[in-house]
CSV table of C-alpha atoms in Angstrom, one decimal:
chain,number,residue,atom,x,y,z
A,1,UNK,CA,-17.0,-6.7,28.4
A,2,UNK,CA,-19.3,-8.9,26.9
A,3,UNK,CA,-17.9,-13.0,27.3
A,4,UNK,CA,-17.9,-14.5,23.7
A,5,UNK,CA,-16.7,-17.6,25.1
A,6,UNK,CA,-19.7,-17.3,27.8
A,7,UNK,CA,-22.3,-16.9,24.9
A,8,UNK,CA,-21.0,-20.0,22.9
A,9,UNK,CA,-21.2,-22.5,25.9
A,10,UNK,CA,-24.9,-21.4,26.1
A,11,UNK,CA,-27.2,-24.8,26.3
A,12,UNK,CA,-30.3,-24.2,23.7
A,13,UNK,CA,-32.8,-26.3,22.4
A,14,UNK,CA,-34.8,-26.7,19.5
A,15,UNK,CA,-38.8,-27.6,19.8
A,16,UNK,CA,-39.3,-29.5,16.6
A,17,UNK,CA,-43.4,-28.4,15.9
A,18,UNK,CA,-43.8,-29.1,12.0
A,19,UNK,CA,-46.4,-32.3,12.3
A,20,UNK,CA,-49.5,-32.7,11.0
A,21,UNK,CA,-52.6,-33.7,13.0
A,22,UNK,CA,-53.6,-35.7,9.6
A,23,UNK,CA,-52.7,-39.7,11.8
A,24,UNK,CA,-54.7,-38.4,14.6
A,25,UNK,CA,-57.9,-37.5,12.2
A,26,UNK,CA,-57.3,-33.3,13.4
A,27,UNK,CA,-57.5,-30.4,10.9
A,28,UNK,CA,-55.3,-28.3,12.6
A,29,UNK,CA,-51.3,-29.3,13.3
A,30,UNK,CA,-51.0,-32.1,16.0
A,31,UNK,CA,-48.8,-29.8,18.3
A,32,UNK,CA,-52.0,-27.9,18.9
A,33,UNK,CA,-53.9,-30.6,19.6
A,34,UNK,CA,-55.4,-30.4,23.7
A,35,UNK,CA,-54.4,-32.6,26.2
A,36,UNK,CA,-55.3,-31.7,30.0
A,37,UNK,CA,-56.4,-28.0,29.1
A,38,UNK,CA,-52.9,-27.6,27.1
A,39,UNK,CA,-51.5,-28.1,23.6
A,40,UNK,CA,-49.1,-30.9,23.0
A,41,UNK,CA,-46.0,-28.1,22.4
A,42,UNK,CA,-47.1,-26.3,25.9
A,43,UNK,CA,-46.5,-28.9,27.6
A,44,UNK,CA,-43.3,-29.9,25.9
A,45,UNK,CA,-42.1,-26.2,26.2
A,46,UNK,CA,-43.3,-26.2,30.2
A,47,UNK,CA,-40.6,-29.0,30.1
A,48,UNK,CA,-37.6,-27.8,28.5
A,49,UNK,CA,-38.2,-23.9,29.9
A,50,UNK,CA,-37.2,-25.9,33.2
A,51,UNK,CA,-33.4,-27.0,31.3
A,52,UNK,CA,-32.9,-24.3,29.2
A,53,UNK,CA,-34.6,-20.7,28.7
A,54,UNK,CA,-32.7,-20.7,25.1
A,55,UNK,CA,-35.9,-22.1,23.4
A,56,UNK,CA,-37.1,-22.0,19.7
A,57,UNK,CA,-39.8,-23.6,17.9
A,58,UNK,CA,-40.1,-24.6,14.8
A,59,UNK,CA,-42.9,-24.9,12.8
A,60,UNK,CA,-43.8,-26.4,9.4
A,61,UNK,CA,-45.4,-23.7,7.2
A,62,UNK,CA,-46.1,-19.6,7.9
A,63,UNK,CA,-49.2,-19.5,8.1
A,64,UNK,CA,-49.6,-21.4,10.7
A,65,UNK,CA,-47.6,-19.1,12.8
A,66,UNK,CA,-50.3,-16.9,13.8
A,67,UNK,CA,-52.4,-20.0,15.4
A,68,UNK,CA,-49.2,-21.0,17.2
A,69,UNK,CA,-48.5,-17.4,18.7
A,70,UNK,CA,-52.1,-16.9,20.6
A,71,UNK,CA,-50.3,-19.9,22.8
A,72,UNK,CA,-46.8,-19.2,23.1
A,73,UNK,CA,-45.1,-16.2,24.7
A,74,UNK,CA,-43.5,-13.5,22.6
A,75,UNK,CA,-40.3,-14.1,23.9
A,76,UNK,CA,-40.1,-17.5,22.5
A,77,UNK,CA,-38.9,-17.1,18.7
A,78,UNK,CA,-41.2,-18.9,16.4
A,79,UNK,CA,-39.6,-20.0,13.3
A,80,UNK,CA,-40.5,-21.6,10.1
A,81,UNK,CA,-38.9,-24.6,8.3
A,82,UNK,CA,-36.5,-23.1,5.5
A,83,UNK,CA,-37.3,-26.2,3.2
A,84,UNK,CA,-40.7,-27.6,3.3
A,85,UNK,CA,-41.6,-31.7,3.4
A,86,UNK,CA,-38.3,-33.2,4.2
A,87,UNK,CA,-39.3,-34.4,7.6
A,88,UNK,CA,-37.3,-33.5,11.2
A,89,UNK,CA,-33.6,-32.3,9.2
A,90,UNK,CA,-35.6,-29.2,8.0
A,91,UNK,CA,-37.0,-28.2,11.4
A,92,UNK,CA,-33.4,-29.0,12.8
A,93,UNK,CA,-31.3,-27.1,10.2
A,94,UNK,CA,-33.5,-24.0,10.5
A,95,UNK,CA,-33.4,-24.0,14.1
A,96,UNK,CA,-29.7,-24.6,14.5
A,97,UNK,CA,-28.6,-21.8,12.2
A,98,UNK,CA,-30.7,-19.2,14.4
A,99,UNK,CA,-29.8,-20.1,17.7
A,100,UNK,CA,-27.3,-18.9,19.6
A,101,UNK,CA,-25.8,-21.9,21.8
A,102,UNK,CA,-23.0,-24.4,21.6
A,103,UNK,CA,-24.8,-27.7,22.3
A,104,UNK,CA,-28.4,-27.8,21.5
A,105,UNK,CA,-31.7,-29.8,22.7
A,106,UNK,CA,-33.6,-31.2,20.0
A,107,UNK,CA,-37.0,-32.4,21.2
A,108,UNK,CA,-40.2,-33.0,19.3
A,109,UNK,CA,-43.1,-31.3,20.0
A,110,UNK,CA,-45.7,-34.4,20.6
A,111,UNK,CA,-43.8,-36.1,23.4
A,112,UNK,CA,-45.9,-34.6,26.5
A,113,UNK,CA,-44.4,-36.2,29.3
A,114,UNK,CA,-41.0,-35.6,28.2
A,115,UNK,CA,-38.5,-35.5,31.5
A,116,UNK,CA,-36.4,-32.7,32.3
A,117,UNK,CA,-34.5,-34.5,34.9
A,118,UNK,CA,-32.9,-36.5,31.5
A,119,UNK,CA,-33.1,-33.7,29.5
A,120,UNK,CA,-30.6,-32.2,32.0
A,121,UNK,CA,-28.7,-35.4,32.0
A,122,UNK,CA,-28.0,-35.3,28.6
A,123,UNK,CA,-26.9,-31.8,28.4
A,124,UNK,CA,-24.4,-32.8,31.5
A,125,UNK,CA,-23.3,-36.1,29.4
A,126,UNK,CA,-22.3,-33.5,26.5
A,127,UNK,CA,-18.7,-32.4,26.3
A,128,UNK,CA,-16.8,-30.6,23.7
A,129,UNK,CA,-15.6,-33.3,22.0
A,130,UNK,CA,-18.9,-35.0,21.8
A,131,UNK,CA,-21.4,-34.6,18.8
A,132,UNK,CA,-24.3,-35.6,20.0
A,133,UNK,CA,-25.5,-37.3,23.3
A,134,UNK,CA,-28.1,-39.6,22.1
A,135,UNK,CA,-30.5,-42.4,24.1
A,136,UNK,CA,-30.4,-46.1,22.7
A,137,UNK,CA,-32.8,-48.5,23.8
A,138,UNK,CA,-31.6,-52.1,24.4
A,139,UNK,CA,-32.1,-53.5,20.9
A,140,UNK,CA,-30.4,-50.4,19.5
A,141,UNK,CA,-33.4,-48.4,18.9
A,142,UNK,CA,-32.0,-44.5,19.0
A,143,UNK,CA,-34.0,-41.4,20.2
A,144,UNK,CA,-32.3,-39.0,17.7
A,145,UNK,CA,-35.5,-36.6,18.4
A,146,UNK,CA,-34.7,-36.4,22.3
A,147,UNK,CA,-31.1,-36.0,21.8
A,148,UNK,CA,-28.1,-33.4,22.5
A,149,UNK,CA,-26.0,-32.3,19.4
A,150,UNK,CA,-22.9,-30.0,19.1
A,151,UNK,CA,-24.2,-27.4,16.9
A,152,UNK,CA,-21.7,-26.7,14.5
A,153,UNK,CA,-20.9,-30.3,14.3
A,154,UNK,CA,-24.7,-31.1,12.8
A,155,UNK,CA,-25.4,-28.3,10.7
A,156,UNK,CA,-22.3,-29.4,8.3
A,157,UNK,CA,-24.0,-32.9,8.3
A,158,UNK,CA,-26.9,-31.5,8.0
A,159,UNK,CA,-26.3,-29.4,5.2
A,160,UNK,CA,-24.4,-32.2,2.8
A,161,UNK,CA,-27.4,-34.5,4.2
A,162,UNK,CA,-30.1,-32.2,2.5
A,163,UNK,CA,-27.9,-31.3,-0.2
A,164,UNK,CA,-27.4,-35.0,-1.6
A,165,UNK,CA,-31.4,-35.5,-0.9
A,166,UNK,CA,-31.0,-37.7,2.0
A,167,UNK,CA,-33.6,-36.5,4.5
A,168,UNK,CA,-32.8,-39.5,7.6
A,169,UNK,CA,-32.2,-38.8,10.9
A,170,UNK,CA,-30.5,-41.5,11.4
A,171,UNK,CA,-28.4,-41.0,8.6
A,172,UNK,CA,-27.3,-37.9,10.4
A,173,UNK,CA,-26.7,-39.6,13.3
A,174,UNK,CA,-24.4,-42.0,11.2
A,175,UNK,CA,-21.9,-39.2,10.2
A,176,UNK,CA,-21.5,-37.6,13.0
A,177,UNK,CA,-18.0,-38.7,14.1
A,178,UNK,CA,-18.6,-38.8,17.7
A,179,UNK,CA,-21.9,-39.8,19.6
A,180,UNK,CA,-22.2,-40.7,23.2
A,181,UNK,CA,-25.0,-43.4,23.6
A,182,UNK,CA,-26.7,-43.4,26.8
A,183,UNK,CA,-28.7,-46.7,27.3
A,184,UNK,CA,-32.1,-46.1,28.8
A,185,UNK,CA,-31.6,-48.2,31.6
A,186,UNK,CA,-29.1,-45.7,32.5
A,187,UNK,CA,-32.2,-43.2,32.8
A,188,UNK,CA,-34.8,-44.7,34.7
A,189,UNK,CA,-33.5,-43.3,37.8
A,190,UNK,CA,-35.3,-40.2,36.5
A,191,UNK,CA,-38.1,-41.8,34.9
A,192,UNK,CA,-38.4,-45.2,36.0
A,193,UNK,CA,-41.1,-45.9,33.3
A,194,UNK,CA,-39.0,-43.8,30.4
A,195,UNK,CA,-42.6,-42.2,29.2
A,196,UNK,CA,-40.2,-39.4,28.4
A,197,UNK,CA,-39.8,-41.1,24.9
A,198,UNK,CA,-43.6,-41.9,25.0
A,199,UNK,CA,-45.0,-40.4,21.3
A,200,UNK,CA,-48.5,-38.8,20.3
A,201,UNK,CA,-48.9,-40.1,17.1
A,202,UNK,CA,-52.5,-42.1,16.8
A,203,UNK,CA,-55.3,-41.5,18.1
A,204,UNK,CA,-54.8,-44.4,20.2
A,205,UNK,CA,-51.7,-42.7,21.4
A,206,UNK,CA,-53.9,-39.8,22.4
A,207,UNK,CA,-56.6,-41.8,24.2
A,208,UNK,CA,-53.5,-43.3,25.8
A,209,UNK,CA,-51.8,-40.0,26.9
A,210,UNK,CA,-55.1,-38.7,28.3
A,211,UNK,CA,-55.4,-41.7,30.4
A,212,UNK,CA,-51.7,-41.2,31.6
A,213,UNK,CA,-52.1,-37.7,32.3
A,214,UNK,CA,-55.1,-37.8,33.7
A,215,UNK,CA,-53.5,-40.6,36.3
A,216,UNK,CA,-50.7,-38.4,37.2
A,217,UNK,CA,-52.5,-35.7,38.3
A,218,UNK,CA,-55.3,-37.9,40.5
A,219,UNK,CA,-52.2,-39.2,42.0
């Protein structure tokens, strides 16, 4: 007998992939851009394979799909934003209404040295009356992108947030009736420098992440 309720409890997570390399001066989409002999999204996915095997990415237009699929395994689904330039909510609504899980990992794809000691955390911090597990930063800066959200909680949101034209994360964040805020203090016992949260975005960020990388594994 198959276990329904089994199925629904399962953790997933959503690799949010839809960026352009057009900040960092790159023709082809920043999650394919190198960094230590891997792509920014390989190295994300390394990381989140380690919390959850219930992975999908999400990309930003089709034809890219075929690039993206020389790197990434067959057995990860590959999926394509269902509405194009709204930012994040797309690549989150597409991904939520395919996967099969209760509480979901949203992650975005150019955070290399994302940590799956807090990604873990999170998913522990999440319980079924919780919408979303979320980290907040001292002056009350959210990581909405490295977050924990009760599926069928954010895809109602999600869906009245698109529908009305209002594309925010935040805003989604705002109307969720109840988020658990983790500070990131609370955190640094996994990552006592939090580069978990530590964006590719520049090319500055790049030179930056090669440096950091590159430090890590000399050490």
């Amino acid at each position: 007998m198959i276990n329904f309720q089994g199925l629904l409890s399962r953790k997933g997570a959503i690799i949010l992939a839809g960026g352009s390399g057009v900040r960092l001066k790159r023709r082809i989409p920043k999650p394919l851009i190198k960094l230590y002999g891997k792509t920014l999204v390989e190295h994300v996915l390394e990381k989140v394979l380690k919390v959850s095997e219930n992975v999908v990415i999400v990309i930003g237009k089709e034809e890219d799909k075929r690039i993206f699929r020389k790197i990434i395994s067959d057995r990860i689904p590959i999926l394509v934003d269902e509405i194009r330039n709204i930012g994040p909510l797309a690549g989150m609504l597409t991904g939520m209404r395919k996967i099969e899980a209760n509480y979901v990992l949203t992650v975005s794809s150019d955070t290399p040295f994302i940590n799956p000691k807090i990604l873990g955390y999170l998913f522990k911090k999440a319980k079924n009356s919780i919408d979303a597990v979320i980290p907040i930063w001292p002056n009350k800066f959210k990581e909405p992108l490295q977050a924990v959200y009760k599926k069928d909680s954010v895809i109602r949101v999600l869906e009245e947030n698109i529908k009305s034209g209002d594309f925010s994360v935040l805003s989604l964040v705002r109307k969720l009736k109840n988020v658990l805020y983790i500070p990131v203090e609370e955190l640094k016992i996994f990552d006592p420098k939090l580069t978990t949260f530590f964006n590719v975005n520049t090319a500055r960020d790049l030179l930056l992440a090669r440096k950091l990388i590159s430090y890590t594994h000399s050490g």
